[in-house]
CSV table of C-alpha atoms in Angstrom, one decimal:
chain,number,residue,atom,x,y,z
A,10,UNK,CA,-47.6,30.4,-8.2
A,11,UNK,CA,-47.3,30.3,-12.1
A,12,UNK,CA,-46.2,26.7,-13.7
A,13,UNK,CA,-43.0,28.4,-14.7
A,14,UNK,CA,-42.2,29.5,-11.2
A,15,UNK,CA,-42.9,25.7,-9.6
A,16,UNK,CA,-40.8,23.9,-12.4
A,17,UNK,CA,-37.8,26.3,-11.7
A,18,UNK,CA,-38.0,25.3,-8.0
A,19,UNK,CA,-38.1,21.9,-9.1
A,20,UNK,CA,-35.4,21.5,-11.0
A,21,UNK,CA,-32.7,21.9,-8.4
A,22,UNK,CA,-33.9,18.6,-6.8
A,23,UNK,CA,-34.2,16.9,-10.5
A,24,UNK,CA,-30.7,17.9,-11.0
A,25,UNK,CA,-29.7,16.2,-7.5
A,26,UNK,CA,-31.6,13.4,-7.8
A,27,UNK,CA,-29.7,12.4,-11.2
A,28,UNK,CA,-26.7,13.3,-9.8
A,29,UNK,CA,-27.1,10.7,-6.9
A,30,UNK,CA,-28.0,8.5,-9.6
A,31,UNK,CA,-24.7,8.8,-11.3
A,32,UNK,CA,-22.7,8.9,-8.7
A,33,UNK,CA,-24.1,5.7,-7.4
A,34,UNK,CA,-23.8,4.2,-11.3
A,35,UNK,CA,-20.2,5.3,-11.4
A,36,UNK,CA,-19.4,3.0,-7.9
A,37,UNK,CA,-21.3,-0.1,-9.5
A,38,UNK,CA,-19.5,0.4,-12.6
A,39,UNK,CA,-16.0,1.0,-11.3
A,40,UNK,CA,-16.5,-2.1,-9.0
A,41,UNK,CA,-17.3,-4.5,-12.1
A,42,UNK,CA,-14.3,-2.8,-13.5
A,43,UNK,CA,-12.6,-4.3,-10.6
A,44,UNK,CA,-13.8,-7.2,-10.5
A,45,UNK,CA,-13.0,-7.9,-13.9
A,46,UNK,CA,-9.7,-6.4,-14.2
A,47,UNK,CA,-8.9,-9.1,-11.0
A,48,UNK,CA,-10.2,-12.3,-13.0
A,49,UNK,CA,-8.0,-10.9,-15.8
A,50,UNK,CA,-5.1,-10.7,-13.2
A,51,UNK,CA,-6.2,-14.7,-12.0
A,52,UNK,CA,-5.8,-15.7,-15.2
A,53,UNK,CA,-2.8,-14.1,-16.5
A,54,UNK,CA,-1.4,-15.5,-13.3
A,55,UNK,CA,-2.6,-19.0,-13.8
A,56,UNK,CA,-1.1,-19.0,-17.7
A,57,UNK,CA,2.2,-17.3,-16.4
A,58,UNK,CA,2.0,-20.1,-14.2
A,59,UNK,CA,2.1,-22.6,-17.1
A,60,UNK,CA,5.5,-24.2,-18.2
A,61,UNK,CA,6.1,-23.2,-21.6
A,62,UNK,CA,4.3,-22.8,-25.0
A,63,UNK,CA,3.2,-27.0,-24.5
A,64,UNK,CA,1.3,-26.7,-21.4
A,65,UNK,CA,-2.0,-26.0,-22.0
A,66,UNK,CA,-5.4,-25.8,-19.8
A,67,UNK,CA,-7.5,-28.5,-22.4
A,68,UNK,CA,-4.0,-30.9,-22.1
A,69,UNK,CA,-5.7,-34.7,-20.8
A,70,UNK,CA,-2.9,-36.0,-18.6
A,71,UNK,CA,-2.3,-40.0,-17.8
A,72,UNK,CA,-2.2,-40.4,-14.7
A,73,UNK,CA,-1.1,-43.5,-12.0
A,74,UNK,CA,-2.6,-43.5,-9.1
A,75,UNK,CA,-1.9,-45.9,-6.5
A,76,UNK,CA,-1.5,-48.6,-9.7
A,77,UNK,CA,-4.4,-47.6,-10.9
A,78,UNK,CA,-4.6,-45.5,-14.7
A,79,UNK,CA,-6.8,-42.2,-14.9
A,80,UNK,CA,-7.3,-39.5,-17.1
A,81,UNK,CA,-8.0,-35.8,-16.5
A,82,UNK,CA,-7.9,-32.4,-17.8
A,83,UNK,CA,-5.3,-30.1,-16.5
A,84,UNK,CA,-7.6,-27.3,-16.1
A,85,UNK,CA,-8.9,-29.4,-13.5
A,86,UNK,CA,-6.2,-29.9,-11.9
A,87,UNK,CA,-5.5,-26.0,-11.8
A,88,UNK,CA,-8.9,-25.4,-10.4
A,89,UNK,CA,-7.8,-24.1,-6.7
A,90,UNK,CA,-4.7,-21.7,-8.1
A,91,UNK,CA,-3.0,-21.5,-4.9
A,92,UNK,CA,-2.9,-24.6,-3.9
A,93,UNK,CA,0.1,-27.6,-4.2
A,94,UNK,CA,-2.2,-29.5,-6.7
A,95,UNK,CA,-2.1,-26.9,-9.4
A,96,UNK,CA,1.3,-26.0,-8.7
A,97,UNK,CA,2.7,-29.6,-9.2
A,98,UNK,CA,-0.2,-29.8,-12.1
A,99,UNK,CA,1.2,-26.7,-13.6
A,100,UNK,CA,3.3,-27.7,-16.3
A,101,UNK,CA,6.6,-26.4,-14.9
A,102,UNK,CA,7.3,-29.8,-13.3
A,103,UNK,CA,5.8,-32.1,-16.1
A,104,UNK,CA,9.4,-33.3,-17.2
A,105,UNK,CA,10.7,-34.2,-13.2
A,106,UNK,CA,7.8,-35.8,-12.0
A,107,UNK,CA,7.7,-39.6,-11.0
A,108,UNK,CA,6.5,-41.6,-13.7
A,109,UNK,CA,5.3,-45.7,-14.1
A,110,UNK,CA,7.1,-47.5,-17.4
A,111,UNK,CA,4.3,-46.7,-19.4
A,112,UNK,CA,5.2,-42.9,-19.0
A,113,UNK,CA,2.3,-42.1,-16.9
A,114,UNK,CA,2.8,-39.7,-14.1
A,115,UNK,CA,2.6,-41.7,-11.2
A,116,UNK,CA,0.7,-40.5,-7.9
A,117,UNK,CA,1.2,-42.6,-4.8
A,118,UNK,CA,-2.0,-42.2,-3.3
A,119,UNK,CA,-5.0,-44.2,-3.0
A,120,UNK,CA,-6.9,-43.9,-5.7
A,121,UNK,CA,-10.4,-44.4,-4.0
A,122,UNK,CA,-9.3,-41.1,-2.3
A,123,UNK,CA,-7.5,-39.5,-4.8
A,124,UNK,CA,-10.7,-40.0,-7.1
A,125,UNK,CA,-13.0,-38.9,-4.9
A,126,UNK,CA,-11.6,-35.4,-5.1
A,127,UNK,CA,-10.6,-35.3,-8.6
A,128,UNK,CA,-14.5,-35.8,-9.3
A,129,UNK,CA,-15.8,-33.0,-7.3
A,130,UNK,CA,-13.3,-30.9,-9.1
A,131,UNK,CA,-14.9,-32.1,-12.3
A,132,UNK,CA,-18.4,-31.5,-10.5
A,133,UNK,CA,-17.2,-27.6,-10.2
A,134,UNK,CA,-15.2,-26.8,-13.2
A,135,UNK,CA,-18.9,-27.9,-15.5
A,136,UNK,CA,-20.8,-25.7,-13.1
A,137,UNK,CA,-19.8,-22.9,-14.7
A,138,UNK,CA,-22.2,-20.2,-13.2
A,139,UNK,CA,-21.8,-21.8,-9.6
A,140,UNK,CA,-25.6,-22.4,-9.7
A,141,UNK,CA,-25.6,-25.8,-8.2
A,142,UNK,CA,-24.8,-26.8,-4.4
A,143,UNK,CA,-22.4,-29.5,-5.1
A,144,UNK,CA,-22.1,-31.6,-2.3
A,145,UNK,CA,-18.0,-32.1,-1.0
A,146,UNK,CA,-17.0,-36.2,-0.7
A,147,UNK,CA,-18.5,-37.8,1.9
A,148,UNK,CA,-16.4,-40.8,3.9
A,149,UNK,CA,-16.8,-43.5,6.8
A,150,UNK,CA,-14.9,-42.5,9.9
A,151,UNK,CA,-12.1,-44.4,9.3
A,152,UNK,CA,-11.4,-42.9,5.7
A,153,UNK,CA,-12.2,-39.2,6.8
A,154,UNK,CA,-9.4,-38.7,8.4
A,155,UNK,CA,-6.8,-40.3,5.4
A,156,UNK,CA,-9.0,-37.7,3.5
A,157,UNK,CA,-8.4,-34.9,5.3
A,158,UNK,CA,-4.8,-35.6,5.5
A,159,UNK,CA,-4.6,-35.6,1.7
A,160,UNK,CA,-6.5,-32.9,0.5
A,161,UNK,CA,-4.8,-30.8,3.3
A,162,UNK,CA,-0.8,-31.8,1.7
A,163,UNK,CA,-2.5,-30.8,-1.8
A,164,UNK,CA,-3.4,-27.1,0.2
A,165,UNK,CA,-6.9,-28.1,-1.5
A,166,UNK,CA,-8.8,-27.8,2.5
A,167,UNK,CA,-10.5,-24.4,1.2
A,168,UNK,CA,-11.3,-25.9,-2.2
A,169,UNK,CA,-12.3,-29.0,-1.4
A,170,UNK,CA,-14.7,-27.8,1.8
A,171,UNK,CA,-15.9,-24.3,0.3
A,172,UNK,CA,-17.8,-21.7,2.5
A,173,UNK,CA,-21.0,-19.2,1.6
A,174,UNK,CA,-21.4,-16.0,2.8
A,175,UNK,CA,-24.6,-13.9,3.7
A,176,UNK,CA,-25.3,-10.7,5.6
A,177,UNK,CA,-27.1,-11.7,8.7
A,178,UNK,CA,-28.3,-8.0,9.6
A,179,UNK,CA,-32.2,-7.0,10.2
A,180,UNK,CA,-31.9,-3.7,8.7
A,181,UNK,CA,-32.2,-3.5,4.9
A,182,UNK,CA,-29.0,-1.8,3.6
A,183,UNK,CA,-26.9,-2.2,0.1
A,184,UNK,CA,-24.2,-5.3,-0.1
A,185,UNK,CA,-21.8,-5.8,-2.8
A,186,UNK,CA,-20.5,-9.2,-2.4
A,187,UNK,CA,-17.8,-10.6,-4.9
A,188,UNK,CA,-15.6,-14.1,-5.0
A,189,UNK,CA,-12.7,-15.4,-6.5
A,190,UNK,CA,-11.5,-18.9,-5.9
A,191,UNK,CA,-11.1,-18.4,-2.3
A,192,UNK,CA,-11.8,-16.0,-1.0
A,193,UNK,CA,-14.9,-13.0,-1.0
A,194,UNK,CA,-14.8,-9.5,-1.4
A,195,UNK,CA,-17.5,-7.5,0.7
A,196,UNK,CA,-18.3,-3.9,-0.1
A,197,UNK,CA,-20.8,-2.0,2.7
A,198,UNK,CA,-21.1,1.7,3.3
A,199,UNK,CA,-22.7,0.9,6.5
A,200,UNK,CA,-22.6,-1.3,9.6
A,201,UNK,CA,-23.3,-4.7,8.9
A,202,UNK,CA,-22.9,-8.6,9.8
A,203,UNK,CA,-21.9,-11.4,7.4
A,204,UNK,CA,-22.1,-15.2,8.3
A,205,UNK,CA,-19.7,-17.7,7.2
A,206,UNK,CA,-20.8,-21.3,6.4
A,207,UNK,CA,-19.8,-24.2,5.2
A,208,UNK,CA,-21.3,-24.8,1.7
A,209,UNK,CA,-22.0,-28.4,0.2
A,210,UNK,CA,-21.0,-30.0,3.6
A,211,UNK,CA,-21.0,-30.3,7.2
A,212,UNK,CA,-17.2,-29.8,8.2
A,213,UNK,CA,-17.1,-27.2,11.1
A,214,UNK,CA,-15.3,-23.8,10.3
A,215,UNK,CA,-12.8,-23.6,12.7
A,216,UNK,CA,-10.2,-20.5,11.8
A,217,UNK,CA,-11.1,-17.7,9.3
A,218,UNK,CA,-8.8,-14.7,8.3
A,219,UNK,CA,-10.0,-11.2,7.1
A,220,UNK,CA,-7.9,-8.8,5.7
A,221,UNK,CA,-9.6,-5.3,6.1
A,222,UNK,CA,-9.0,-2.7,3.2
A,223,UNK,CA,-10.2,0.9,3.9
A,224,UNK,CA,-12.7,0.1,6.6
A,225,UNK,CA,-13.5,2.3,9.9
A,226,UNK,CA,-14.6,-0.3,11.8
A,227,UNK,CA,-14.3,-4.4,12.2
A,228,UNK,CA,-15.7,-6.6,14.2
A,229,UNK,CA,-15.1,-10.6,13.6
A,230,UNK,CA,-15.6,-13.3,15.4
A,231,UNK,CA,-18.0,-16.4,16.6
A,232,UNK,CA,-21.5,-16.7,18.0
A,233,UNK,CA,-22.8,-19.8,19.7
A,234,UNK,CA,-26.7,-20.0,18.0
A,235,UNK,CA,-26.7,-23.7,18.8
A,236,UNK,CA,-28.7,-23.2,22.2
A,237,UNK,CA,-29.8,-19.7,22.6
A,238,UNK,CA,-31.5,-19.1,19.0
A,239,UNK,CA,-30.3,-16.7,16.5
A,240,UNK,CA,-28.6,-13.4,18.2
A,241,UNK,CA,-29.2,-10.2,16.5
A,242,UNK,CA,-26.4,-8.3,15.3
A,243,UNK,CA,-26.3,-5.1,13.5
A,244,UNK,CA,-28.8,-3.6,15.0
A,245,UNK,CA,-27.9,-0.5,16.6
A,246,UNK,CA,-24.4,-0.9,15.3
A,247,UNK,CA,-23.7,-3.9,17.4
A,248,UNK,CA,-20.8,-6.4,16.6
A,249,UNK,CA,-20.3,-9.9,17.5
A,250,UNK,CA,-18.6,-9.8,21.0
A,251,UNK,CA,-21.1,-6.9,22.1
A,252,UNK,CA,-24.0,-9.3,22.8
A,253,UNK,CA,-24.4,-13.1,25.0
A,254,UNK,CA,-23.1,-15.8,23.2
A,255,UNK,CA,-20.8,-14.1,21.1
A,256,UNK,CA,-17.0,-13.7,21.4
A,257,UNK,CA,-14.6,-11.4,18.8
A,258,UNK,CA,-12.3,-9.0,18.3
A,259,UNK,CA,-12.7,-5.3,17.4
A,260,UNK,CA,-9.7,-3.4,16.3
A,261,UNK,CA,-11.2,0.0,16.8
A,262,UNK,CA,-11.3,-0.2,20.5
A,263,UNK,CA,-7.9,-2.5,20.4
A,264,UNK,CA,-9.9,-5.7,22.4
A,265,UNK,CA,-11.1,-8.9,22.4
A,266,UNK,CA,-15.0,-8.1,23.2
A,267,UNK,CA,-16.6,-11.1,25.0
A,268,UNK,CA,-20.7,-11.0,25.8
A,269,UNK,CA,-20.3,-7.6,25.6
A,270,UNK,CA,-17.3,-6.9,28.4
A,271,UNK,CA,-13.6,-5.4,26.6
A,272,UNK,CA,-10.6,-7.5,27.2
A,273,UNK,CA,-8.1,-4.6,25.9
A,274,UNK,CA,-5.4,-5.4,24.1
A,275,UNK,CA,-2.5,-2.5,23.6
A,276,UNK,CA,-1.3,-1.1,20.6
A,277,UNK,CA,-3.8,-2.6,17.8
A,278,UNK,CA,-4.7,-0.4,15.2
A,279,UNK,CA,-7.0,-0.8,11.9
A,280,UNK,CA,-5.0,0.0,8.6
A,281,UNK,CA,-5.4,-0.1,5.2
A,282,UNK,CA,-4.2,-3.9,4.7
A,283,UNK,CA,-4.4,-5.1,8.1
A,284,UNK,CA,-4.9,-8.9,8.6
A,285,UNK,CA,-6.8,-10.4,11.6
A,286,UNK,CA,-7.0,-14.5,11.7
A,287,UNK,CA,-8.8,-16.4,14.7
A,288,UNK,CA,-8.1,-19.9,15.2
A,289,UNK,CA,-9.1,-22.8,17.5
A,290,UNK,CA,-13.1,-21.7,17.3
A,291,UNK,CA,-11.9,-18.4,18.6
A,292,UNK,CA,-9.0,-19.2,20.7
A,293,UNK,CA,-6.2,-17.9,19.2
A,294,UNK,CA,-6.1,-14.1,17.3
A,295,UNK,CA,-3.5,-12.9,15.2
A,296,UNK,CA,-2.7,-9.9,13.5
A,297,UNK,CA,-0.9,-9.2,10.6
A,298,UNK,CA,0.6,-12.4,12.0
A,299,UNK,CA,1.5,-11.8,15.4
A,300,UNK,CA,-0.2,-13.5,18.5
A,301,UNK,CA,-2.2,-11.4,19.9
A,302,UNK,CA,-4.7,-13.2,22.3
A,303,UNK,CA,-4.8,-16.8,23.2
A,304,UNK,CA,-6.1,-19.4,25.7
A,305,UNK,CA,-2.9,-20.5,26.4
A,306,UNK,CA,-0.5,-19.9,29.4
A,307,UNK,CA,2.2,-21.0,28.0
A,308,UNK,CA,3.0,-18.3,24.9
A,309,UNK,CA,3.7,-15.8,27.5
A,310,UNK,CA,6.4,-14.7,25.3
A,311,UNK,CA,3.5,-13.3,22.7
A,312,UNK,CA,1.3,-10.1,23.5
A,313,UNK,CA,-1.6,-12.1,24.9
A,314,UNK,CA,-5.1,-11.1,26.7
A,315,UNK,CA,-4.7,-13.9,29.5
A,316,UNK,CA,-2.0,-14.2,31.6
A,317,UNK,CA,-1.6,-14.5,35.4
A,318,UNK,CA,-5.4,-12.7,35.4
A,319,UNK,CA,-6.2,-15.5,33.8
A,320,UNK,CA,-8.6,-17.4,36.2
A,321,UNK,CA,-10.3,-13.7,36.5
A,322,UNK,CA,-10.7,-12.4,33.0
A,323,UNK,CA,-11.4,-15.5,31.2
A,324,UNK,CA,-12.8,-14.7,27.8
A,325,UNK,CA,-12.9,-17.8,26.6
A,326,UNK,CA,-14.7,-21.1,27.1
A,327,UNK,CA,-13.0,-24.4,27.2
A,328,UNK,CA,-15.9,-26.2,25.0
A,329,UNK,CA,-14.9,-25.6,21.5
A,330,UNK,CA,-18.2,-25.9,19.9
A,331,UNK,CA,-19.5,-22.8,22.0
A,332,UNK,CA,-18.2,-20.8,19.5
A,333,UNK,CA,-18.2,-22.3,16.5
A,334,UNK,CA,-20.0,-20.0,14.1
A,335,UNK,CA,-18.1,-16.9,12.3
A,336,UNK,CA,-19.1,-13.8,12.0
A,337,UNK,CA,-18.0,-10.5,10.6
């Protein structure tokens, strides 16, 4: 066969390999497109958010907290968009809010707590590439709970007590994973598991949500890893419910999947948009805010898995640490 002859017949494939390649540029470069264009949308949202031409991000507000003066940046404040604190931090409000006689805007809250959080704000709004591990505040067991309470009425729980996220499965496969805030974007063409955990701190996960935008198939839910070792998902296009120690719920067969038996549930389809939320270690399901399944007798009134089968088809297990991990 002449060299002419072989380099014709090769340049078919050539052509298709650099095709592939740009297709698969084109997808990387139209995600980062996305990405961006939704930072841009953040931020426009966060400066819409800002009361008039005075407010600014780099304004250093006086603060009085619990009698005690402090100063802080209201870009640190704004840090968690969504939540009370940046609203009331916003600027919209400056003029109506309580203020001492010096005209310091007063904030009746302990200020050993309040401080706490306002310097693990600081901690993450220097880290600008998100390259440290920055621990969350740490309290006795009498001042954890007064924490809690507080950073949950500032709506700063997922701010405050961040997760990570990771894909958990054996086979080797490409993962786009993007974050805002608070929340993570996760891109897979093929079947795969993700673990969530808490990052910088030891507080236990106990309700996720996942909103699924054009997927095929989802499977989310909770594995118990705490006695039985680390269960293998993924492989063979298994899902967390299909295997022991796992519990979850897959829209595609409308059921909650419990160590691998269906619990069907009727009429629960996977669209474009859909939202599914577990609670309560895995307890409670909703979606796109209705109660779906639950451990409870007594919200007959909602489409549940258990009701007078209960004592028969069980899915669940009354200790709520057996299935305290998420998975998706």
């Amino acid at each position: 066969m002449s060299k002419n002859k072989r380099a014709a017949d090769e340049l078919p494939s050539a052509f298709e390999s650099v095709s592939i390649l740009q297709v698969k540029r084109k997808k990387e470069l139209d995600e980062r497109e996305r990405e961006l264009q939704a930072q841009k949308n953040a931020f426009d949202i966060e400066m819409a958010e800002l009361g008039g031409d005075n407010a600014q991000p780099s304004d250093v507000l006086s603060l009085n907290v619990g009698g005690t003066k402090m100063a802080v940046l209201r870009r640190t404040l704004l840090l968690v968009p969504s939540s009370m604190l940046a609203s009331k931090f916003s600027g919209r409000w400056d003029d109506s809010m309580e203020k001492d006689a010096d005209g310091n805007i007063f904030i009746d809250q302990s200020f050993h707590l309040f401080e706490k959080m306002i310097n693990y704000l600081r901690q993450r709004a220097n880290d600008c590439f998100e390259e440290r591990e920055i621990l969350s505040p740490l309290f006795n067991d009498n001042e954890k709970g007064e924490f809690y309470s507080m950073v949950n009425y500032y709506g700063m729980t997922n701010g405050i007590y961040p997760m990570r996220i990771y894909n958990r499965s054996s086979n080797e496969i490409h993962v786009e994973i993007g974050k805002s805030t608070e929340c993570f974007l996760v891109t897979s063409e093929e079947w795969c598991s993700f673990d969530l955990r808490p990052r910088g701190h030891c507080r236990a996960i106990k309700s996720f949500e996942v909103t699924a935008l054009e997927c095929q198939r989802i499977q989310m839910g909770w594995v118990n890893e705490t006695t039985s070792g680390a269960v293998e998902l993924g492989r063979n296009e298994t899902g967390v419910g299909d295997l022991d120690n796992t519990v979850g719920l897959d829209l595609s067969r409308s059921s909650i999947v419990n160590n691998g038996s269906l619990h069907r549930i009727d009429g629960l389809q996977l669209k474009n948009g859909t939202s599914i939320r577990s609670e309560d270690y895995g307890n409670r399901w909703y979606v796109d805010g209705q109660l779906v399944a639950s451990n409870k007798v007594s919200e007959s009134d909602s489409v549940l898995l258990l009701g007078e089968e209960r004592a028969r088809r069980e899915p669940y297990s009354n200790n709520k640490d057996l299935y305290a991990h998420p998975v998706i």
